[in-house]
Coordinates of C-alpha atoms and ligand atoms in Angstrom, one line a residue:
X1 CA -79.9 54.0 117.8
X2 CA -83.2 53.2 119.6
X3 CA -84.7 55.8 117.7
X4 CA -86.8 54.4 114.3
X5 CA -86.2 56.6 111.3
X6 CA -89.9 56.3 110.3
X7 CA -89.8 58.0 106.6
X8 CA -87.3 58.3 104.3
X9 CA -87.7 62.2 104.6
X10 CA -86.6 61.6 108.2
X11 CA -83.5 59.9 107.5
X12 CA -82.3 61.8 104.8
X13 CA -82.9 64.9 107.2
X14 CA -80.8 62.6 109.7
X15 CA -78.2 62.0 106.7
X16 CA -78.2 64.9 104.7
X17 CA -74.9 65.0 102.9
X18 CA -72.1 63.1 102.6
X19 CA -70.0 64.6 105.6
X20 CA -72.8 63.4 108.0
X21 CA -72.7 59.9 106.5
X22 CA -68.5 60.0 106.8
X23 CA -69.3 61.0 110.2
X24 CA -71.3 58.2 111.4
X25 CA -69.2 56.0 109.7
X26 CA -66.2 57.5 111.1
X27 CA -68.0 57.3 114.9
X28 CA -69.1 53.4 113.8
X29 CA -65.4 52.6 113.0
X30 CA -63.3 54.6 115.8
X31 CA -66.2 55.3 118.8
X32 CA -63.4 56.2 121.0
X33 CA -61.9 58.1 118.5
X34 CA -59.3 57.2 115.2
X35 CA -56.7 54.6 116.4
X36 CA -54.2 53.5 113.4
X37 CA -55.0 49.9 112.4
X38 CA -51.2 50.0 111.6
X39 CA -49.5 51.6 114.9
X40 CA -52.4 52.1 117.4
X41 CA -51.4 55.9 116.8
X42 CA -54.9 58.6 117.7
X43 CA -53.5 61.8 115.9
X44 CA -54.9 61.8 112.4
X45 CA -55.3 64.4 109.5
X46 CA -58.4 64.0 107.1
X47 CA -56.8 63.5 103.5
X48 CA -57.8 66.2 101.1
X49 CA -56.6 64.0 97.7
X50 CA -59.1 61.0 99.1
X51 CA -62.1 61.0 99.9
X52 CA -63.3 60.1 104.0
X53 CA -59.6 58.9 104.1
X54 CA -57.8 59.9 107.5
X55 CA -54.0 59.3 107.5
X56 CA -52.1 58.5 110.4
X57 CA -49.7 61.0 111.8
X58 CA -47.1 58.8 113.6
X59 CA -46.6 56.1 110.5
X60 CA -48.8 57.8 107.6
X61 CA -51.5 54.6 106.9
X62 CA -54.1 55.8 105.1
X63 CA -57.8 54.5 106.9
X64 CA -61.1 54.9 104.8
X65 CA -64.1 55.0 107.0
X66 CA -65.5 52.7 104.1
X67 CA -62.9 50.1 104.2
X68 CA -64.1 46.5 104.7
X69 CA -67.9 48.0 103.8
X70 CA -70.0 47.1 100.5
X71 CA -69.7 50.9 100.3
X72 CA -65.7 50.8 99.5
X73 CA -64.2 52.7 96.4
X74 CA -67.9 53.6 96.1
X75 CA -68.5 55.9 92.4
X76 CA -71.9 56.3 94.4
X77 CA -72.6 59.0 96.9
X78 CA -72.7 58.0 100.4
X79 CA -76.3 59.0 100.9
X80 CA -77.4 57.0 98.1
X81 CA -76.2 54.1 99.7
X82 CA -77.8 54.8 103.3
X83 CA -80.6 56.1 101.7
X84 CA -81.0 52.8 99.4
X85 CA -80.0 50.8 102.5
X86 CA -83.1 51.9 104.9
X87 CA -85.6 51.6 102.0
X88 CA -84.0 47.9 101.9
X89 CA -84.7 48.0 105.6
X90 CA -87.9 49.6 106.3
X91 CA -90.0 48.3 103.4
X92 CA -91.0 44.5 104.6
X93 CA -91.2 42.9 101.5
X94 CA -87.8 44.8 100.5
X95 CA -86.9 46.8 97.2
X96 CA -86.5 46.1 93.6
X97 CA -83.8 47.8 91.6
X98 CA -86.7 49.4 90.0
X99 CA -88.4 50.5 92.6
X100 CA -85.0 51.9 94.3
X101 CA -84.1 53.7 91.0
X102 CA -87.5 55.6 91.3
X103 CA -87.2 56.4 94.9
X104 CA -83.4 57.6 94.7
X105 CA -83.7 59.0 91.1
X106 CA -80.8 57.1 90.1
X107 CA -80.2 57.5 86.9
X108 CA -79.4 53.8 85.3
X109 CA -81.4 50.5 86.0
X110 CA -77.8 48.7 85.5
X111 CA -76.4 51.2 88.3
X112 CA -79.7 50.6 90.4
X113 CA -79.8 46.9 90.0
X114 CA -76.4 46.4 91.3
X115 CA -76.7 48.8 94.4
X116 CA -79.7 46.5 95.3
X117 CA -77.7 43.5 94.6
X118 CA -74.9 44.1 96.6
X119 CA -76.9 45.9 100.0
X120 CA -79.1 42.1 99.8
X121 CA -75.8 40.6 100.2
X122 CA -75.6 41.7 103.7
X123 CA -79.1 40.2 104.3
X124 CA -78.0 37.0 105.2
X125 CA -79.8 35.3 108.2
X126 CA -77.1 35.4 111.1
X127 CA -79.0 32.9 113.2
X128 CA -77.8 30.1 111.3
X129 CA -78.1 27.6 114.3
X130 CA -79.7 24.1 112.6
X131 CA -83.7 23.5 112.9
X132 CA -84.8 21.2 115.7
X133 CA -87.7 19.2 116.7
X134 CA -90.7 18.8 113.9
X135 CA -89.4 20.0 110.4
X136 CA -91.6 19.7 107.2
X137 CA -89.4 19.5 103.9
X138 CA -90.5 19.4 101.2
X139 CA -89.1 20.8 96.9
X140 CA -91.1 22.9 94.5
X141 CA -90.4 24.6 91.5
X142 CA -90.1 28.1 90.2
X143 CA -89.5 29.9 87.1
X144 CA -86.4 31.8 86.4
X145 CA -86.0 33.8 83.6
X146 CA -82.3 34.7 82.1
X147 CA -82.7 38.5 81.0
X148 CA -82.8 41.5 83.4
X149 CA -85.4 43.7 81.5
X150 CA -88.1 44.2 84.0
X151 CA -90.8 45.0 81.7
X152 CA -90.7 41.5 80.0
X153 CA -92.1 38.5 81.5
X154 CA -90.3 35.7 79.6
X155 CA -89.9 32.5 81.6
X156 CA -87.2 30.7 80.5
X157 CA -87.0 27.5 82.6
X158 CA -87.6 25.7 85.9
X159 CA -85.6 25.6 89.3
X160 CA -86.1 23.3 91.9
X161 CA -86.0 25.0 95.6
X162 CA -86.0 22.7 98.7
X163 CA -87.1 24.6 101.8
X164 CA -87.6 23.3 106.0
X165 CA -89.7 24.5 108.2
X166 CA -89.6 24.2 111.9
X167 CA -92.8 23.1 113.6
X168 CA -94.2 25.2 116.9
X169 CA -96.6 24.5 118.9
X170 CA -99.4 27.0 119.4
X171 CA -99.9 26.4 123.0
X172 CA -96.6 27.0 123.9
X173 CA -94.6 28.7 121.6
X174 CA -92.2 25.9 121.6
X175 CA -90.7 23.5 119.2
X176 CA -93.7 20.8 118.5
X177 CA -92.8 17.9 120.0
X178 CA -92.4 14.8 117.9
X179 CA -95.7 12.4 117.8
X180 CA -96.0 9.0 116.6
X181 CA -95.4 8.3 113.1
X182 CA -98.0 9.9 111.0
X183 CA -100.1 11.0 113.5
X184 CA -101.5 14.6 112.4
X185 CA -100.0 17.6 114.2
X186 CA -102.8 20.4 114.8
X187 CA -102.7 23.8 116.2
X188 CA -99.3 24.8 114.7
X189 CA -97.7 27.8 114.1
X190 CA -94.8 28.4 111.4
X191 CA -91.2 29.0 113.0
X192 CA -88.0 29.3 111.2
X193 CA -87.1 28.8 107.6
X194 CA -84.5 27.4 105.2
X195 CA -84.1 27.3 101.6
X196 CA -82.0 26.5 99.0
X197 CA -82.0 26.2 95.1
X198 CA -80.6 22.3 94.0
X199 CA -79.8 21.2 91.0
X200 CA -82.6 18.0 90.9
X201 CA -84.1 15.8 93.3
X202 CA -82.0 13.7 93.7
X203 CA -81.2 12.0 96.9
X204 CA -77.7 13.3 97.5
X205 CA -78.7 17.1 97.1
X206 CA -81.5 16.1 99.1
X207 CA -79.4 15.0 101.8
X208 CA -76.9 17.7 101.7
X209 CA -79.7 19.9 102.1
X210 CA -80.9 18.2 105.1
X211 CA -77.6 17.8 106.9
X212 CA -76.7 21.4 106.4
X213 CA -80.0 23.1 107.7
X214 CA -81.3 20.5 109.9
X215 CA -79.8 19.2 113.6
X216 CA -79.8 15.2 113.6
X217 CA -82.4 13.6 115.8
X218 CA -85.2 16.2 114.4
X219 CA -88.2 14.4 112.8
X220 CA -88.7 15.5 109.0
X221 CA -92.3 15.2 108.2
X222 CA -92.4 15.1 104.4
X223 CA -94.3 13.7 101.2
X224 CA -92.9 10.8 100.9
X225 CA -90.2 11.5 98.1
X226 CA -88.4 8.5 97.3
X227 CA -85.3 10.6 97.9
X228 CA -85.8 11.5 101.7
X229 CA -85.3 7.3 102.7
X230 CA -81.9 6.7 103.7
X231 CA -80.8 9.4 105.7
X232 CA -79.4 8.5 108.6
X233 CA -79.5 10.4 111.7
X234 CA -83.0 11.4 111.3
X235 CA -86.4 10.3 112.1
X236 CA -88.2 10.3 108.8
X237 CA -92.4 10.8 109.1
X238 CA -93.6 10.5 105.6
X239 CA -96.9 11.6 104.5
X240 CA -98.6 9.8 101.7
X241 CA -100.3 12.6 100.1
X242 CA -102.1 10.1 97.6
X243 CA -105.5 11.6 96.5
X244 CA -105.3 14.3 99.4
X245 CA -103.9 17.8 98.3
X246 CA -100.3 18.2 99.4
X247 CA -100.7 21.4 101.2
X248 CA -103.0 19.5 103.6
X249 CA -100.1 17.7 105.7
X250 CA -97.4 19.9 105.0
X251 CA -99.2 23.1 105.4
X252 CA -96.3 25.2 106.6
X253 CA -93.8 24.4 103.9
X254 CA -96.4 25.1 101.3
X255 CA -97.5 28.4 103.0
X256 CA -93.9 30.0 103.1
X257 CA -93.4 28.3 99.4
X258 CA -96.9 30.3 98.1
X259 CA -94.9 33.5 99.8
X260 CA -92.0 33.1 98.2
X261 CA -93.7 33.0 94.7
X262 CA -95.6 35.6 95.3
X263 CA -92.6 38.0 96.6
X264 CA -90.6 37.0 93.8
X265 CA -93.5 38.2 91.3
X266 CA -94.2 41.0 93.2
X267 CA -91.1 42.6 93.9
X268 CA -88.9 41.3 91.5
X269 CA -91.2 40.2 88.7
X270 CA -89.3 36.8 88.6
X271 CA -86.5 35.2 89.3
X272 CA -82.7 35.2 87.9
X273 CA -81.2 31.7 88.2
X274 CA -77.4 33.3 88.8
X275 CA -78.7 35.4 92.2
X276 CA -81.2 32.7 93.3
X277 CA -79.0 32.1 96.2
X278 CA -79.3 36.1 96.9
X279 CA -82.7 36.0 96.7
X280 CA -83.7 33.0 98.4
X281 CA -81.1 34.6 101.6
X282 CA -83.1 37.8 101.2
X283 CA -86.5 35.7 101.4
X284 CA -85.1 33.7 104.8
X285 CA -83.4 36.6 106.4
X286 CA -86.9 38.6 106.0
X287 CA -89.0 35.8 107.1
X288 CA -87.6 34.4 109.9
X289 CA -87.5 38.0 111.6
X290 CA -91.2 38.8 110.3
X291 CA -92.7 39.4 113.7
X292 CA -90.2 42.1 114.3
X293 CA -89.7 43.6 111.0
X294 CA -87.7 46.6 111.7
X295 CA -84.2 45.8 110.1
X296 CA -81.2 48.3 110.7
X297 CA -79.9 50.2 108.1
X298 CA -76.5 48.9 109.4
X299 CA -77.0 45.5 109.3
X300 CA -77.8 46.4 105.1
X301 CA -75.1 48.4 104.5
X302 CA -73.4 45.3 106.1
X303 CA -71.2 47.1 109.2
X304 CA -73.1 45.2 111.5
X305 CA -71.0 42.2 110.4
X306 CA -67.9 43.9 108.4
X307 CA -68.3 42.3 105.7
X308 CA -65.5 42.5 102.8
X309 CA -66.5 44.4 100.1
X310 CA -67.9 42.6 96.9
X311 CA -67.3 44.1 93.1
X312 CA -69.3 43.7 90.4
X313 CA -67.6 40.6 89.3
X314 CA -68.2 38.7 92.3
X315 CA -72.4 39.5 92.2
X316 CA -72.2 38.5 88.4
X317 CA -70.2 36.0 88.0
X318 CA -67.9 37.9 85.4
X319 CA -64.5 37.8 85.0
X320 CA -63.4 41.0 85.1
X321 CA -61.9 41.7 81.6
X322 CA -59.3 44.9 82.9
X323 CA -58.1 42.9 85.9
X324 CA -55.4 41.0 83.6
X325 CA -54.3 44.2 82.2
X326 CA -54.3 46.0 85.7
X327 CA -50.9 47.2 85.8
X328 CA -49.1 45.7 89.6
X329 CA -47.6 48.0 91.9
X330 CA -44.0 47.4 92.4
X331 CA -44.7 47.0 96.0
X332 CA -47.9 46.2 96.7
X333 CA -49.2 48.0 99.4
X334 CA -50.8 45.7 102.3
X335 CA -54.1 46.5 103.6
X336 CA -55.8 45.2 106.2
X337 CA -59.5 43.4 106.2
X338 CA -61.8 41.6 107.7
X339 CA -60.7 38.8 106.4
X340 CA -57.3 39.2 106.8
X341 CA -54.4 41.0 105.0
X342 CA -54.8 41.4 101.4
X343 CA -52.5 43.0 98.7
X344 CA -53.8 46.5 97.0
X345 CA -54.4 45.2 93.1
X346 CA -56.0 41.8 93.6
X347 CA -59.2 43.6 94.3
X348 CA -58.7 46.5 92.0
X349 CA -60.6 49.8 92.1
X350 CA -62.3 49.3 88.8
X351 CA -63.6 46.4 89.5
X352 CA -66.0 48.2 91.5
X353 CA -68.5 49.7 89.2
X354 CA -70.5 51.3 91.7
Ligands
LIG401 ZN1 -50.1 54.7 112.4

């Protein structure tokens, strides 16, 4: 895998149908060859009535080289997904549905939206170890709007994000070390990021925030919000921004919060309220690894961390309107995860749109 797929033309050479997908997902799932999750039995047969589905000879389970992938009881081709998967990867600012729909030829924005939707589910920042040391926080506000039409621009209302941002110093790479209260810190550089959307400014969500992304003892340097008082645990260094301009003491915070607006115009010509999480993950996971940009196409299509696959009622919030009239199998066949065991039906096939 050291090798970089450099163009698209490249990989699709290197993935050119859906048996050489099955393949690599077959060598990604078994490397030392199929082993039944059921009965440890190696002697398979490759089922002809389902797809990339091997069954095992001694006991007859039934293993998808999909299972427990974003790609599971897939309507979409395989290459489509690692094809949309190492544009995700490869293009630093990422893809919008739109600009995947053009670049796979895909014929539906709805189809395209969601195949973007679910492969920046897998882009979630797996260094979640707390910030330390010097951390500017600080809230702003961005525009969401509620429709998915990407040729409109309506803005429809206001969210606040909160986001932290660790404080390095130049000379040494290193995690600034704390001055005295509201002394200035120069010669910075940016290091690792959090955000989150919150519902207002209000202390508590404030707080949460804080204790959730942030490791006790670190000095937040902030602009003196009368919500940020109070927390115990921390050492609090507000800035009094007063007459000055607020991106003068907490220059960081407002550098990656220019980026984020900018990204979110750019690539997704605004926001949607219900996937800010989605986004604001996408935006994190991206810039906390932007010195080494080069993202596998695994970790997108998620079998880096085997993730359990995600339907389209999940990513929007839907409840699924055929699931109650889903007929039950008299005995539900078990099936195991990576979560754990889990009953065929709860998670039914047509839930998956894509
Ligand atoms: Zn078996």
């Amino acid at each position: 895998m050291a090798r970089k797929y450099a163009s698209l033309l490249e990989f699709q050479r290197r993935f050119p149908d859906e048996e050489r997908c099955a393949l690599f997902l077959f060598e990604r799932r078994w490397p030392e060859g199929f082993r039944c999750p059921e009965c440890g039995g190696t002697r398979s047969y490759l089922l002809k009535s389902r797809a990339y589905t091997y069954a095992c000879v001694a006991c007859g389970r039934q293993t998808s080289v999909t299972a427990g992938t974003i790609m599971h009881r897939t309507k979409l081709p395989l290459t489509v997904w690692f094809w949309a998967a190492h544009l995700m990867a490869t293009h630093s600012n990422g893809m919008s549905a739109q600009q995947l729909m053009g670049q796979l030829g895909l014929g539906s924005y709805k189809t395209a939206w969601l195949l973007a939707q679910k492969l920046r589910r897998s882009m979630v920042d797996p260094n979640r170890d707390p910030l330390e040391g010097v951390v500017e926080v600080d809230q702003t506000e961005m525009s969401f709007r509620t429709d998915d039409n990407p040729d409109t621009s309506i803005k429809t209302g206001k969210i606040i994000v909160i986001g932290a941002v660790e404080v390095i110093d130049r000379a040494t790479g290193e995690a600034q070390r704390p001055k005295a209260l509201g002394q200035k810190y120069l010669d910075t550089l940016s290091g690792r990021i959090r955000l989150a959307a919150i519902p207002s400014n209000h202390a508590p969500h404030i707080h949460a925030f804080i204790r959730a992304n942030i490791a006790p003892g670190a000095t937040l340097v902030t602009d003196g919000h009368a919500s940020y008082p109070g927390i115990a645990g921390y050492r609090h260094d507000p800035r009094v921004v007063g007459n000055m301009a607020a991106h003068i003491p907490l220059k960081w915070i407002h550098r990656v919060f220019a980026l984020l607006k900018r990204w979110s115009l750019g690539t997704y010509h605004g926001l949607r309220r219900r996937h800010i999480d989605a986004y604001l993950n996408e935006f994190v996971f991206r810039y906390n690894r932007r010195f080494y940009r080069h993202v596998s196409f695994e970790t997108v299509l998620g079998l880096a961390a085997h993730r359990s696959p995600v339907s389209y009622w999940d990513i929007t919030g839907q409840q699924n309107p055929r699931k109650e009239t889903t007929p039950t199998r008299r005995n539900p066949r078990r099936r195991k995860t990576a979560s754990g065991m889990r009953q065929d039906g709860v998670e039914t096939a047509d839930a998956n749109k894509i």
